[in-house]
Amino acid sequence: MRPMQKTPQTSLLKWYARRGRHTLPWRNTRDPYRIYLSEIMLQQTQVATVLERFYFPFLEKFPTLLHVAQAPLDEVLKQWEGLGYYTRARNLHHTAQACKGQLPTTIEALIALKGIGRSTAHAIGAFAFGIAVPILDANVRRVLHRYFGIESRDEKGLWAAAYALLDTQHPYEYNQAMMDLGAMVCIKSTPKCDDCPLHEACIGKESNPLAYPAPKPKKSAPTHHLALLVYRHEGRLGLVQRTTRLLQGLWGFVQAPIDNAIEGVYLGRVSHQYSHFGIEGEVRLIDGWVEGLEWFEVEALETLALSTLDHKILACYLAQ
DNA sequence: CAACCGTGGCG
DNA sequence: TCGCCAAGGTT
């Protein structure tokens, strides 16, 4: 057996063997469901959040994909409460039912499922089924931008780079290593180029790592001023299950534009920031029954999935 | 295809 | 304090 050549891939895998995050629970299972669940939870969400607050409780409640499929959507949303991007939970439930608790094993079939795009399909393919395809998450993107000196965020160029660097013999280790490298060494603000196994041929290191990728143009987020209405009737609170795209399926308090005829007793102010707008709201208590709401004892609210804003409103009410 | 979709941590 | 953004996908 001839000695292994020194390639970016071998350097990367050697680094990964020593410094990789090998204790992550979704790296210590062959269960496609557990890998799939981690990939969905981790979309646009930091590892620590998923690891410390959501992954294990969800698996405790739903040990298999079939458990997800057979559960009411409301229970899945309740387990997702606080994690955000709730479409992920609704797609997870839909996909569990669509594939009857058994995930398909090809990239084409995975990508056809709701909530699974190209990168997630590749991640499941590589991590659960050993398919030789690259992933393109935020960590890998940053490594590729810098390594190849790519300023443009153009998708085609990044996928081409991803395939160019992929170690087709070790897709599992390679992809995990690239994510760890992006998360631990090739980090956004202060990359540790001295510790990087790819530093020899890295274009970003030779110039300025922070120039890759080119910074995004920033967009301003508007603020909406709302009345946040806590309806109360015979000791119960009136809520609605939202049907809007935002927070669909979650329960919450009625929101109304602030105009010249604000009812109720002022309870306080709450503010909340979403990705693309903010809410400055004043919480008001209104005693009386109105149509179109469902009424719950305060204790019963614990069984409902509420958004973080609605938890703030509830806390404001309970503080009185 | 640019906007939309949640939340929390960090500099 | 505040803008940025993280194991992205959908419309």
mmCIF file of N, CA and C (backbone and C1' of nucleotides) in Angstrom, chain A residues 85-86 246-247 272 275-276 308, chain B residues 3-9 11:
data_model
loop_
_atom_site.group_PDB
_atom_site.id
_atom_site.type_symbol
_atom_site.label_atom_id
_atom_site.label_comp_id
_atom_site.label_asym_id
_atom_site.label_seq_id
_atom_site.Cartn_x
_atom_site.Cartn_y
_atom_site.Cartn_z
ATOM 1 N N TYR A 85 -39.337 29.146 12.689
ATOM 2 C CA TYR A 85 -39.552 28.611 11.339
ATOM 3 C C TYR A 85 -40.449 27.378 11.403
ATOM 4 N N TYR A 86 -41.692 27.636 11.804
ATOM 5 C CA TYR A 86 -42.608 26.533 12.118
ATOM 6 C C TYR A 86 -43.059 25.751 10.902
ATOM 7 N N LEU A 246 -47.137 33.495 8.504
ATOM 8 C CA LEU A 246 -46.319 33.642 9.709
ATOM 9 C C LEU A 246 -46.998 32.912 10.870
ATOM 10 N N LEU A 247 -46.266 32.012 11.484
ATOM 11 C CA LEU A 247 -46.737 31.329 12.697
ATOM 12 C C LEU A 247 -47.964 30.467 12.458
ATOM 13 N N HIS A 272 -41.051 42.895 19.896
ATOM 14 C CA HIS A 272 -40.543 41.632 19.362
ATOM 15 C C HIS A 272 -39.983 41.860 17.967
ATOM 16 N N SER A 275 -37.543 38.305 11.533
ATOM 17 C CA SER A 275 -36.457 38.463 10.562
ATOM 18 C C SER A 275 -36.623 39.726 9.733
ATOM 19 N N HIS A 276 -37.831 40.024 9.330
ATOM 20 C CA HIS A 276 -38.031 41.085 8.347
ATOM 21 C C HIS A 276 -38.923 42.224 8.826
ATOM 22 N N THR A 308 -43.125 33.068 20.618
ATOM 23 C CA THR A 308 -42.421 33.792 21.675
ATOM 24 C C THR A 308 -43.108 35.119 21.988
ATOM 25 P P DA B 3 -36.191 42.141 -2.017
ATOM 26 O "O5'" DA B 3 -37.382 41.384 -1.268
ATOM 27 C "C5'" DA B 3 -38.646 41.303 -1.905
ATOM 28 C "C4'" DA B 3 -39.545 40.373 -1.129
ATOM 29 C "C3'" DA B 3 -39.495 40.566 0.393
ATOM 30 O "O3'" DA B 3 -40.815 40.565 0.896
ATOM 31 C "C1'" DA B 3 -39.008 38.307 -0.154
ATOM 32 P P DC B 4 -41.085 40.827 2.440
ATOM 33 O "O5'" DC B 4 -41.360 39.349 2.962
ATOM 34 C "C5'" DC B 4 -42.358 38.562 2.301
ATOM 35 C "C4'" DC B 4 -42.292 37.144 2.817
ATOM 36 C "C3'" DC B 4 -42.283 37.014 4.349
ATOM 37 O "O3'" DC B 4 -43.335 36.171 4.744
ATOM 38 C "C1'" DC B 4 -40.611 35.668 3.369
ATOM 39 P P DC B 5 -43.875 36.287 6.255
ATOM 40 O "O5'" DC B 5 -43.066 35.097 6.954
ATOM 41 C "C5'" DC B 5 -43.452 33.775 6.648
ATOM 42 C "C4'" DC B 5 -42.416 32.813 7.154
ATOM 43 C "C3'" DC B 5 -42.088 32.947 8.648
ATOM 44 O "O3'" DC B 5 -42.220 31.684 9.250
ATOM 45 C "C1'" DC B 5 -40.139 32.742 7.368
ATOM 46 P P DG B 6 -42.430 31.498 10.758
ATOM 47 O "O5'" DG B 6 -41.180 32.319 11.350
ATOM 48 C "C5'" DG B 6 -41.315 33.131 12.476
ATOM 49 C "C4'" DG B 6 -40.744 32.450 13.686
ATOM 50 C "C3'" DG B 6 -40.619 33.317 14.934
ATOM 51 O "O3'" DG B 6 -40.738 32.453 16.050
ATOM 52 C "C1'" DG B 6 -38.472 32.753 14.178
ATOM 53 P P DT B 7 -40.841 33.060 17.534
ATOM 54 O "O5'" DT B 7 -39.346 32.935 18.026
ATOM 55 C "C5'" DT B 7 -38.754 31.647 18.108
ATOM 56 C "C4'" DT B 7 -37.281 31.762 18.331
ATOM 57 C "C3'" DT B 7 -36.862 32.742 19.433
ATOM 58 O "O3'" DT B 7 -36.473 31.980 20.560
ATOM 59 C "C1'" DT B 7 -35.420 32.802 17.529
ATOM 60 P P DG B 8 -36.081 32.696 21.914
ATOM 61 O "O5'" DG B 8 -34.489 32.690 21.848
ATOM 62 C "C5'" DG B 8 -33.813 31.479 21.558
ATOM 63 C "C4'" DG B 8 -32.347 31.745 21.324
ATOM 64 C "C3'" DG B 8 -31.677 32.618 22.379
ATOM 65 O "O3'" DG B 8 -30.405 32.076 22.669
ATOM 66 C "C1'" DG B 8 -31.362 33.567 20.254
ATOM 67 P P DG B 9 -29.599 32.583 23.958
ATOM 68 O "O5'" DG B 9 -28.147 32.725 23.337
ATOM 69 C "C5'" DG B 9 -27.744 31.833 22.304
ATOM 70 C "C4'" DG B 9 -26.592 32.431 21.541
ATOM 71 C "C3'" DG B 9 -25.633 33.257 22.398
ATOM 72 O "O3'" DG B 9 -24.301 32.960 22.029
ATOM 73 C "C1'" DG B 9 -26.456 34.579 20.622
ATOM 74 P P DG B 11 -18.408 36.991 20.470
ATOM 75 O "O5'" DG B 11 -18.023 38.322 19.690
ATOM 76 C "C5'" DG B 11 -18.013 38.314 18.268
ATOM 77 C "C4'" DG B 11 -18.172 39.726 17.744
ATOM 78 C "C3'" DG B 11 -17.251 40.731 18.438
ATOM 79 O "O3'" DG B 11 -16.554 41.493 17.488
ATOM 80 C "C1'" DG B 11 -19.542 41.417 18.614
#
